[in-house]
XYZ file of C-alpha atoms in Angstrom:
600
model
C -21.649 11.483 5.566
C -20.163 14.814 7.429
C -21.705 14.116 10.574
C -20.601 10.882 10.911
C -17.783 10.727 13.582
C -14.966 9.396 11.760
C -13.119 6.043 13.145
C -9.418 5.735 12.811
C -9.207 1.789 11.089
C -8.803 -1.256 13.030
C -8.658 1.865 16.276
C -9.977 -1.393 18.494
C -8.907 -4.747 17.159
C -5.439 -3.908 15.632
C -4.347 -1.529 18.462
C -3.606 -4.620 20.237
C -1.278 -5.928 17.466
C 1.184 -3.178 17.989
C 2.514 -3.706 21.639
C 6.411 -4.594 20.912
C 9.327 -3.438 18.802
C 9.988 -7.291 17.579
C 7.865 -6.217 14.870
C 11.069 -4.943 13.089
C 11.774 -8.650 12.731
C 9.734 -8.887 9.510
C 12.036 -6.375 7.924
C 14.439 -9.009 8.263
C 13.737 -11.027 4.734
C 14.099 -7.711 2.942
C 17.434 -7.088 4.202
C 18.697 -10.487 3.707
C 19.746 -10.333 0.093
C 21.256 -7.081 0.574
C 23.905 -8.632 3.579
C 26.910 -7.657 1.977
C 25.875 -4.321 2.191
C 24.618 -4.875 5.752
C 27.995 -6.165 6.597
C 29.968 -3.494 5.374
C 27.475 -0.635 6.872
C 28.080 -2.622 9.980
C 31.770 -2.693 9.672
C 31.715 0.792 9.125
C 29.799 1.514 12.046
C 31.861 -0.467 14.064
C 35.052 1.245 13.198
C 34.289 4.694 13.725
C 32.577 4.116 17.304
C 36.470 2.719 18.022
C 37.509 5.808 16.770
C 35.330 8.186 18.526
C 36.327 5.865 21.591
C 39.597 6.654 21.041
C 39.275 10.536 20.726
C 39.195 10.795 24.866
C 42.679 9.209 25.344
C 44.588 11.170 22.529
C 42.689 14.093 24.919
C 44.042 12.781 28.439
C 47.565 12.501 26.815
C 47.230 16.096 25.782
C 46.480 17.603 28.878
C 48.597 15.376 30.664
C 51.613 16.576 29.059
C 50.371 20.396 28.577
C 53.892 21.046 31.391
C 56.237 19.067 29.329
C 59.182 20.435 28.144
C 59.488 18.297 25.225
C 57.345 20.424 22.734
C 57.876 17.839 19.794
C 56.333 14.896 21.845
C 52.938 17.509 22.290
C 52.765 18.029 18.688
C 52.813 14.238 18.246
C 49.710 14.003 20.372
C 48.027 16.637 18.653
C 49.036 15.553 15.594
C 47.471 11.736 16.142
C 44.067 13.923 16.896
C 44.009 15.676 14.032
C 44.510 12.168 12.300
C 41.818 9.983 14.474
C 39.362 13.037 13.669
C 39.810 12.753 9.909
C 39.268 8.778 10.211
C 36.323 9.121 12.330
C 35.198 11.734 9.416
C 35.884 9.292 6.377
C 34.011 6.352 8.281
C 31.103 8.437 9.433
C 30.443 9.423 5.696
C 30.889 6.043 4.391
C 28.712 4.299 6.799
C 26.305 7.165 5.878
C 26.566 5.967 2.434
C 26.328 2.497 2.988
C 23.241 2.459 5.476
C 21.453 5.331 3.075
C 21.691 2.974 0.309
C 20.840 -0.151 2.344
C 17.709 1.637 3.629
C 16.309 3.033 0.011
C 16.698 -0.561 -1.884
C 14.890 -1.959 1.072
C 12.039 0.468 1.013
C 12.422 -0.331 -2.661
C 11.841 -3.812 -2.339
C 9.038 -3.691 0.327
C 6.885 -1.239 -2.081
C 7.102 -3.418 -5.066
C 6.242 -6.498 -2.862
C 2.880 -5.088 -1.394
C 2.061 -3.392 -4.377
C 2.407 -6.884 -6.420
C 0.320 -8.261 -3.297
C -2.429 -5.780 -2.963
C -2.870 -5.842 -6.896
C -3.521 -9.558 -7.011
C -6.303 -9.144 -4.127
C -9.926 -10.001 -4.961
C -12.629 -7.204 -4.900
C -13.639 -8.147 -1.508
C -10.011 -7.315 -0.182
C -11.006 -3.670 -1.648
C -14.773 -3.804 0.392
C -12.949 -3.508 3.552
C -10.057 -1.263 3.184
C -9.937 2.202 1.407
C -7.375 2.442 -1.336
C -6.116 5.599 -0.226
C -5.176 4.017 2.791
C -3.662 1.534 1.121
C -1.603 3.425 -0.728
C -1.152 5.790 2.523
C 0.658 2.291 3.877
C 2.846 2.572 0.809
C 4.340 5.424 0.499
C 4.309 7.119 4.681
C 4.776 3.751 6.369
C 7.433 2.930 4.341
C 9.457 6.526 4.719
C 8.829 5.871 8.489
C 10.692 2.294 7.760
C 13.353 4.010 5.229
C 14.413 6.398 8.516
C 14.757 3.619 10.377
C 16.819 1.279 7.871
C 18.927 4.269 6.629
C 19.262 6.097 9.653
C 18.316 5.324 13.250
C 18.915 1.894 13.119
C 22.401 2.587 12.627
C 22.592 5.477 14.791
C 21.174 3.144 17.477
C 23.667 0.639 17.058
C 26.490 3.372 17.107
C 25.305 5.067 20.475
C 25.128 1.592 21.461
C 28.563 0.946 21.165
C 29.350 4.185 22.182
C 27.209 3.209 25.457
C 28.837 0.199 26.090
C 32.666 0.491 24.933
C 32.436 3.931 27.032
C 31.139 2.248 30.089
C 33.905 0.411 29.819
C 36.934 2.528 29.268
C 35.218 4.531 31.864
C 35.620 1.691 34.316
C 39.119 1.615 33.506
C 39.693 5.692 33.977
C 38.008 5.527 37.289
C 35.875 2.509 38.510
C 34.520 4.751 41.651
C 33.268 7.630 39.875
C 32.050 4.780 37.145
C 29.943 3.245 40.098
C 28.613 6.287 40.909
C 27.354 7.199 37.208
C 25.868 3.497 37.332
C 23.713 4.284 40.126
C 21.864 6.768 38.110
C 20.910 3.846 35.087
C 17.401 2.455 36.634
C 16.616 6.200 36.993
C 17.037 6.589 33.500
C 15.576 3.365 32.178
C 12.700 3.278 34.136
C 10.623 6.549 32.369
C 11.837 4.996 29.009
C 9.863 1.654 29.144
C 7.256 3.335 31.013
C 6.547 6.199 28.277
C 7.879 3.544 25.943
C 5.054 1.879 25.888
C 2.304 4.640 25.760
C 4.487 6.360 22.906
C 4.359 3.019 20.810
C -0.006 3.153 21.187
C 0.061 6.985 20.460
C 2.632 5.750 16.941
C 0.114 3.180 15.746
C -3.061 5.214 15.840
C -1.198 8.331 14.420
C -0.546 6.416 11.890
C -3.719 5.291 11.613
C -5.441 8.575 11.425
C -2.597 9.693 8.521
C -4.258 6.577 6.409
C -7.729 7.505 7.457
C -6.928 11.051 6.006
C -5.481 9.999 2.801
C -7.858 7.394 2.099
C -10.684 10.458 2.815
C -9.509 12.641 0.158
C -8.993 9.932 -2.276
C -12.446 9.115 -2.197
C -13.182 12.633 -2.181
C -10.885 13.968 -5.151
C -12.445 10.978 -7.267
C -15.388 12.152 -7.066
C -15.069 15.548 -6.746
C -17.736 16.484 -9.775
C -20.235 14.573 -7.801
C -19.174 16.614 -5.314
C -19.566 20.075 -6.216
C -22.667 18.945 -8.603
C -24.422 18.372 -5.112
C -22.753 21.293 -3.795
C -20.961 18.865 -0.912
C -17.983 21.146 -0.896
C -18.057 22.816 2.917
C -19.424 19.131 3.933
C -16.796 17.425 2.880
C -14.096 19.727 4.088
C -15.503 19.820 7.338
C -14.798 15.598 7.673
C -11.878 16.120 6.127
C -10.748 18.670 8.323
C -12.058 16.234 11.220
C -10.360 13.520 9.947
C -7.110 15.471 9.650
C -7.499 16.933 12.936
C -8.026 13.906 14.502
C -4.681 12.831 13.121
C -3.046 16.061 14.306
C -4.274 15.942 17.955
C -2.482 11.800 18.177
C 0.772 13.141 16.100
C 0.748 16.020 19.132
C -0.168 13.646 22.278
C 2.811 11.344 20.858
C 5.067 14.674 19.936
C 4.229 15.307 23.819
C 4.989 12.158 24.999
C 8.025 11.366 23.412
C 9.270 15.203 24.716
C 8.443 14.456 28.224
C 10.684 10.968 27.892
C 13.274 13.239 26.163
C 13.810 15.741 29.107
C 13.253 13.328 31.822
C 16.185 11.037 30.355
C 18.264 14.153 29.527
C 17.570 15.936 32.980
C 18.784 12.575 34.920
C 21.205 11.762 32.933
C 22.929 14.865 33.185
C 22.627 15.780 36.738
C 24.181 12.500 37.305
C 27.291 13.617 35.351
C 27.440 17.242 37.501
C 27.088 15.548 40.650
C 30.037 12.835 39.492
C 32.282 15.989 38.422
C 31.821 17.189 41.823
C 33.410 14.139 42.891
C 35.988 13.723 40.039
C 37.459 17.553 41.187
C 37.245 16.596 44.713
C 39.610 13.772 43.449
C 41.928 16.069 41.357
C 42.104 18.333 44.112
C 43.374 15.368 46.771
C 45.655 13.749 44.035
C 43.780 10.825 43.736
C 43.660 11.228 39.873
C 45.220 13.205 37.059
C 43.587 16.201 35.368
C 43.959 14.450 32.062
C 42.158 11.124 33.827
C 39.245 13.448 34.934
C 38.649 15.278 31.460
C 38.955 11.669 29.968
C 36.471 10.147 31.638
C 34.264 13.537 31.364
C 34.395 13.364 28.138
C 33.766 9.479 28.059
C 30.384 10.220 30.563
C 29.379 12.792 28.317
C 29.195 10.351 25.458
C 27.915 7.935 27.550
C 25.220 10.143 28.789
C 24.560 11.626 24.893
C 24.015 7.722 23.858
C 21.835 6.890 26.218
C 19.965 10.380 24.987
C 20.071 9.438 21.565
C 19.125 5.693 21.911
C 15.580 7.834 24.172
C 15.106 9.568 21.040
C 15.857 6.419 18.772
C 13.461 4.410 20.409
C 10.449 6.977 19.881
C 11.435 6.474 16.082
C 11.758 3.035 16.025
C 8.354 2.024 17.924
C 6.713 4.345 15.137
C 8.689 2.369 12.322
C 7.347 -0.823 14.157
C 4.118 -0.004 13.858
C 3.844 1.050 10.102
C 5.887 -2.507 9.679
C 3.109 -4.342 11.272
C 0.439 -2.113 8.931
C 2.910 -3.242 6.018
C 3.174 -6.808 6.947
C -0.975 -6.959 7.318
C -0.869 -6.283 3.650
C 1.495 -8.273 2.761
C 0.195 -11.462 4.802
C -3.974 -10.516 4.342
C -5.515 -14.003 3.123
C -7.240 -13.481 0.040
C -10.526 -14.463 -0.167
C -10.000 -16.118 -3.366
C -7.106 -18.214 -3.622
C -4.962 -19.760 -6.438
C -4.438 -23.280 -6.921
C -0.527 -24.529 -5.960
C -0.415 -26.137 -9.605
C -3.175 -24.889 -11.646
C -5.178 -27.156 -14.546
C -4.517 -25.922 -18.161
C -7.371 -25.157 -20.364
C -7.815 -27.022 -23.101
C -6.382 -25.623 -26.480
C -7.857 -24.280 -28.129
C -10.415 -22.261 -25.509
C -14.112 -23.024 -27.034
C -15.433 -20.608 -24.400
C -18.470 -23.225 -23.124
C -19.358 -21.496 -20.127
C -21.748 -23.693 -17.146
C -22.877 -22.223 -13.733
C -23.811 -25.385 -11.662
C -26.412 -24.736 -8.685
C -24.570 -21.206 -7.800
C -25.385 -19.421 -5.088
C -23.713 -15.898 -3.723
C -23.651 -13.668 -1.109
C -21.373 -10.382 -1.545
C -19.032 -10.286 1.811
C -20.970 -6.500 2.608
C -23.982 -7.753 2.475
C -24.563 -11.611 4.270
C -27.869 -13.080 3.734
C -28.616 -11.672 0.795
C -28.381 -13.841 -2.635
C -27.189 -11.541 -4.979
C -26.967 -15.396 -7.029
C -29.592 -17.893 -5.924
C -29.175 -21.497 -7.069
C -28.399 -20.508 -10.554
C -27.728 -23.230 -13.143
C -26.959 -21.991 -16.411
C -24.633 -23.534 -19.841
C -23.708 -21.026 -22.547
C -22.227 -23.147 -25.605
C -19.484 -21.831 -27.516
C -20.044 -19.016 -29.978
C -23.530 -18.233 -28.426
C -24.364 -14.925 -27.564
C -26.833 -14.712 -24.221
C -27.716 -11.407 -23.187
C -28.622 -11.445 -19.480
C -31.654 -8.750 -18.499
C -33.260 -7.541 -15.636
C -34.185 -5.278 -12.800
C -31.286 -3.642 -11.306
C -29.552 -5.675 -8.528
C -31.152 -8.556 -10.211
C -27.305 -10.622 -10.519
C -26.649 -9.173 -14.260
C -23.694 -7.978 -13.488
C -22.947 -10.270 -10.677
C -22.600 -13.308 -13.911
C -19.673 -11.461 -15.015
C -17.769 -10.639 -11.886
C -18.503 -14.777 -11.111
C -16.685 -15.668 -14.489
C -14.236 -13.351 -14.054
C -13.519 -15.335 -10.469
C -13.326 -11.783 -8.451
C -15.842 -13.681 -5.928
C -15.926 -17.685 -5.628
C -19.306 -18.986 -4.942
C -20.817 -19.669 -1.765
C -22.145 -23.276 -3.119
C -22.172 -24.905 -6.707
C -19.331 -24.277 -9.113
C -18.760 -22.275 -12.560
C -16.789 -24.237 -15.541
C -14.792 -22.484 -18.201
C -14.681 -25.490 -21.274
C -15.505 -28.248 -18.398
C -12.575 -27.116 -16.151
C -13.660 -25.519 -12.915
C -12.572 -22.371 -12.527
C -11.168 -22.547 -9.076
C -9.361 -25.139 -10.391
C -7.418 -22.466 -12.830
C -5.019 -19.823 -12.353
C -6.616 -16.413 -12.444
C -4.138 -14.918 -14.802
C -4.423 -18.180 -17.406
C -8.073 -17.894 -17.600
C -8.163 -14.571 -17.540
C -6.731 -14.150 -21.062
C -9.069 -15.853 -22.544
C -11.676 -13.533 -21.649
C -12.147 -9.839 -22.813
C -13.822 -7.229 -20.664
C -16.232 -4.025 -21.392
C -17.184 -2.900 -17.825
C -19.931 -0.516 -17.098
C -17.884 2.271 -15.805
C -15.083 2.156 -18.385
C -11.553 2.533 -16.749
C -9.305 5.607 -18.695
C -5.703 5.296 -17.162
C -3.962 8.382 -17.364
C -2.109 7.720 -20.838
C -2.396 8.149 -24.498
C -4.795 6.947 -26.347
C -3.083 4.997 -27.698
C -1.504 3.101 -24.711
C -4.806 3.040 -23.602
C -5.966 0.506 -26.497
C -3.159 -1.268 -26.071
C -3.788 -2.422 -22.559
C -5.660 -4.754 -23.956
C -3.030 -6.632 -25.861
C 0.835 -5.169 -24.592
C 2.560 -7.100 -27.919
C -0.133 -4.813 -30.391
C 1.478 -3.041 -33.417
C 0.065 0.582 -33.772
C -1.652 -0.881 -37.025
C -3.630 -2.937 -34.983
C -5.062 -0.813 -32.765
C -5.965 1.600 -35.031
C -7.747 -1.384 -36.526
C -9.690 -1.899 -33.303
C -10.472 1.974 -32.947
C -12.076 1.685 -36.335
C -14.154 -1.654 -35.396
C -15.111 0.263 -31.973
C -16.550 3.783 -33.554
C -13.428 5.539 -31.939
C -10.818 6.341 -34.930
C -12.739 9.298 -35.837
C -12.870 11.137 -31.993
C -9.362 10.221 -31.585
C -7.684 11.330 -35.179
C -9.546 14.421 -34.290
C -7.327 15.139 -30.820
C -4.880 17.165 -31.167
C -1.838 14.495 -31.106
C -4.102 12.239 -32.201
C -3.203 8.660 -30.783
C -0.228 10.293 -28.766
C -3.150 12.780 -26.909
C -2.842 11.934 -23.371
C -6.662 11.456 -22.137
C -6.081 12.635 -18.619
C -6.726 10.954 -14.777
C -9.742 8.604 -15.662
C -9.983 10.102 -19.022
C -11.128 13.730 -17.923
C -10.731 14.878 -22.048
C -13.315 12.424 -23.175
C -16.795 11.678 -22.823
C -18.728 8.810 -21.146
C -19.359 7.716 -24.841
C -16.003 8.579 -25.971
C -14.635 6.621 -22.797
C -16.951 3.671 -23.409
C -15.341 3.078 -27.344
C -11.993 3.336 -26.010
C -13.195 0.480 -23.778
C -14.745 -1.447 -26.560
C -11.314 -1.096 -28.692
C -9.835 -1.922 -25.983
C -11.400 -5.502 -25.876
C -11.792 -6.025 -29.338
C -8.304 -5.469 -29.334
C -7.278 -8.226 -26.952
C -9.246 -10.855 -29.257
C -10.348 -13.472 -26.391
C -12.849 -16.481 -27.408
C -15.151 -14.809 -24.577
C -16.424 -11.470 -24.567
C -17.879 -9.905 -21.440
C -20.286 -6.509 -22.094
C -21.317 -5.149 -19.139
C -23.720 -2.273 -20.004
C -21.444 -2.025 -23.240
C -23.438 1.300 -24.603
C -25.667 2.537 -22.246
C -23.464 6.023 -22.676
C -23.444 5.836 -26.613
C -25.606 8.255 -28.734
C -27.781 6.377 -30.930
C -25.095 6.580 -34.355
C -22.218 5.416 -32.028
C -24.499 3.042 -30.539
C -25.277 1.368 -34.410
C -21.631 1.874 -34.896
C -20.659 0.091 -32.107
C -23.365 -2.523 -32.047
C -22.348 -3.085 -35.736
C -18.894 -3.826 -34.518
C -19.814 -6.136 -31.452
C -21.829 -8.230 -33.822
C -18.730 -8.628 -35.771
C -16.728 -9.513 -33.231
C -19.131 -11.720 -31.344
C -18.578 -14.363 -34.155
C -17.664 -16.960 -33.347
C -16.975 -16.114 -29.695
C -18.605 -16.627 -26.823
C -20.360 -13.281 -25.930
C -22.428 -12.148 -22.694
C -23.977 -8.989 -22.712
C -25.624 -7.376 -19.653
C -28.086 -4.623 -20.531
C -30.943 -2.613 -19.144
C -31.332 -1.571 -23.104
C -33.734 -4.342 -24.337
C -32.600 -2.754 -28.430
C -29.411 -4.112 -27.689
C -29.977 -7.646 -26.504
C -32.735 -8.497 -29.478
C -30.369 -10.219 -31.751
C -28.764 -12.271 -28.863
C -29.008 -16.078 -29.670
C -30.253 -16.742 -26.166
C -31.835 -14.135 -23.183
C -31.876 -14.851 -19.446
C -34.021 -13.099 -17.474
C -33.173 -12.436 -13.845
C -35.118 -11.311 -10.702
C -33.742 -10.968 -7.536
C -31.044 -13.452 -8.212
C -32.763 -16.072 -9.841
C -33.445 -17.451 -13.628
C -37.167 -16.664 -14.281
C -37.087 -16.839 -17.878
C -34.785 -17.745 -20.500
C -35.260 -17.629 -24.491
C -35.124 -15.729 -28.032
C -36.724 -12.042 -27.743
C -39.912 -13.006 -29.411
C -40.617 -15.784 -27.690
C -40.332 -14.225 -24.359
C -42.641 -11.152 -25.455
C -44.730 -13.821 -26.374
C -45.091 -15.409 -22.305
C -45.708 -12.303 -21.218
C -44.234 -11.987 -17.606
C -40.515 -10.079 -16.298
C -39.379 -9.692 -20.138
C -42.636 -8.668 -21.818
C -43.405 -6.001 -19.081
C -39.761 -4.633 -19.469
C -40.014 -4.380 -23.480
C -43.455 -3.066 -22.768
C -42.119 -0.497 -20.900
C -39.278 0.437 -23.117
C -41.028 0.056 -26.800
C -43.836 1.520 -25.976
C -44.568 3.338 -23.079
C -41.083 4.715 -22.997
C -41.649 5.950 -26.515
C -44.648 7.483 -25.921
C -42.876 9.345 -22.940
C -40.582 10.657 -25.281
């Protein structure tokens, strides 16, 4: 794993994606409900550039009349100053205000909309992209897209119009000296699209390598017993410390980059205004202009020349804010490999829970050739309990995650009460179906909230009710707030038996006509385990139940077992009768009831 050389994602294929600054464009439908806001930002905007425009005439008048003998019509110059500086303050704070705002609920907006997309996606979404880079895209890409929204964006369009109403009024001062300063433009241009373009490749695989980091020590900090159990600590610094060096050395080839632009544009930009001062004084000197003409248009060329500055600067921010929006919009436009129908069927109503797999057949997306379900046809009736058994990688598990529709099948369909299922809206289906998975998911909330994600609506009677059916009132009274205790990130305070009851509340809780058990209690002790299996028993009447087990004591009283090898049905009946065949099943409960016992 450590000597692997890291690869920043999508470094070859999506690098190509990120080539122009139109990618901005998509921020578009997030703004749009927020226009009146937009409008009066712009407005704002607008008004104090006029403003600042206006600053270098009150100036010229000044200086102009520095020899007049009329002290009362100086103080009235000096006097408007004073009063165009205090406007240009109150509308630089309230466009400040207005964009600021603009930019957070925008940000707001964009996080909530991948996060609803990304949670909807389909396991296989999750087999090619890390979830710490996913949530890297969510919270850095979108602060990269908040500085642009509430900041440059309108700091661009202000040096803009500073730019252009300057250029103007500068023409008006003095077209000759004007003509000269637009002599030096191409100069100035020219580096800008040229380093433009490398600074917007260096952006995208910074950004990149940020993700790559993040979604590192996720993975890492997850598992981080496994990790120091196996003593992987120095290992995995050293790729994280590769990873996050990797990311360093891009930030500092673009931090390079965009400083050489910066002091090529500054350097040109400002000669150019010396050598037109020369000029200008030259002028002065002959009488060609007044001195209150020349330190207006200086003062117009220097905020010209600071514009076109800014707007170098600008544009290294904005081609990084263009490329986390194109890593934002990927999210928010990846296909799903399992798709919704437009208008879904409704399941009849009551749900019986008759479950049929017709001629199914599966690959995994990692791993392409190889049936994890081969032609499997299979019809649970309603209220039976089938127990599905096996070697591992044999397609137990694979049943449930093909009910639950996280994969469709390759071939052949699967029918929930006759209806197919891709004919059904995940999240209607879905609650008819109650789920125990092998790993058993603790968020990091009471344990009381905890039970209650199966059900939202429960009354605090009722899940206590549910703890008591699952074996987990006792462990839980016995915390030391009880069903308030918080249970920790993935339910660090408990233990994998303690987790696995929470799990089994949890689902006995949400009371669904089908009941999935995925390796249920393999982490039980053997009085939790009769506990529990007590409790399952009762709940699996008159419910559809599947139960995946490598346990063979836990599956004997199923209705129904299916035995599975390498993807396929090779036996299927009542425990004794299968002993009975011999084959798979009687060589696994061989193995278990006897030699295993004798092991012990």
């Amino acid at each position: 794993m450590a000597d692997s050389a890291p690869q920043a994602p999508g470094q070859n294929e999506e690098r190509a994606k990120s080539k122009k600054i139109g990618a901005l464009k998509a921020l578009l439908p997030f703004v749009w409900p927020y226009r009146s806001l937009l409008y009066a930002a712009l407005a704002a905007l607008v008004i104090t550039a006029v403003i600042s425009l206006t600053l270098p005439l009150a100036v010229r008048r000044v200086v102009d009349n520095f020899d007049t003998e009329n002290a009362y019509i100086l103080d009235q110059y000096f006097a408007a100053a004073l009063g165009i500086a205090g406007l240009l303050a109150i509308g630089t704070g309230l466009r400040y205000m207005l964009v600021t705002r603009l930019g957070e609920r925008v940000v707001a907006d964009i996080r909530k909309a991948v996060f609803d997309r990304v949670i909807a996606m389909s396991p296989a979404f999750f087999e090619k992209l890390m979830t710490g880079e996913v949530l890297s895209r969510i919270t850095t890409d979108t602060t990269l897209i908040l500085s642009v929204i509430g900041s440059s964006a309108s700091i661009a369009l202000r040096n803009i119009l500073i730019f252009v109403g300057g250029l103007v009024l500068m023409l008006a001062t003095s077209p000759k000296l004007t003509g000269l300063v637009l002599l030096i433009v191409p100069a100035v241009i020219v580096p800008i699209l040229v380093l433009g373009r490398r600074l917007r490749v260096l952006s995208r695989e910074n950004q990149d390598w940020i993700a790559a980091s993040s979604g590192n020590a996720s993975e890492t900090l997850s598992a981080v017993q496994t990790v120091q159990a196996y003593t992987h600590e120095a290992a995995s610094r050293v790729q994280f410390s590769d990873v996050t060096e990797r990311s360093y050395d891009a930030a500092r080839r673009r931090i390079s980059t965009r400083a050489l632009m910066t002091v090529i544009v500054i350097f040109l930009v400002f000669a150019g205004i010396v050598g037109v001062l020369w000029i200008g004084a030259r002028d002065v000197r002959a009488g060609d202009m007044t001195q209150g003409a020349l330190v207006q248009f200086v003062i117009y060329a220097v905020m010209v020349a600071g514009g076109v500055a800014a707007l170098s600067e600008i544009w290294g921010e904005l081609q990084r804010a263009a490329g986390a929006t194109e890593r934002l919009v990927e999210l928010l436009t990846a296909e799903d490999s399992v798709q919704d129908p437009d208008t879904g069927l409704l399941l009849p109503e009551p749900v019986a829970g008759r479950i049929t797999f017709e001629n199914v057949t599966f690959d995994y997306p990692s791993r392409p050739g190889t049936h994890a379900l081969d032609n499997v046809s299979l019809s649970i009736e309603p209220g039976e309990t089938v127990a599905f058994v096996g070697p591992s990688g044999a397609g137990k598990t694979t049943i449930i995650q093909m009910i639950l529709r996280f994969y469709d099948p390759a071939s052949g369909r699967i029918t929930l009460d006759g209806v197919d299922l891709a004919h059904l809206r995940r999240d209607a289906f879905r609650k008819a179906v109650a789920l125990v998975p092998q790993d058993p998911v603790i968020f990091a909330a009471s344990a009381r909230d905890n039970i209650r994600f199966g059900r939202p609506d429960a009354t605090d009677a009722e899940i206590e009710a549910a703890a008591k059916a699952a074996a987990a009132h006792d462990f839980i009274a016995a915390l030391p707030d009880g069903y308030d205790a918080y249970l920790g990130e993935r339910g660090v305070m408990l233990s994998g038996g303690q987790k696995q009851r929470i799990a089994i509340a949890r689902a006995i809780l949400r009371d669904a006509p089908v009941l999935l058990l995925d390796e249920a209690t393999s982490a039980l002790d053997a009085e939790s385990e009769r506990a529990v299996q007590s409790a399952v028993d009762t709940l699996s009447t008159g419910r559809t139940t599947l139960i995946v087990a490598h346990r063979l004591a836990t599956v004997k009283k199923a209705d129904r077992i299916i035995v599975l090898e390498d993807g396929r049905i090779v036996a299927s009946g009542p425990h004794d009768q299968l002993v009975a065949e011999g084959g798979l099943y009687a060589r696994l409960a061989r193995l278990q009831f006897t030699d295993g016992m004798a092991a012990e």
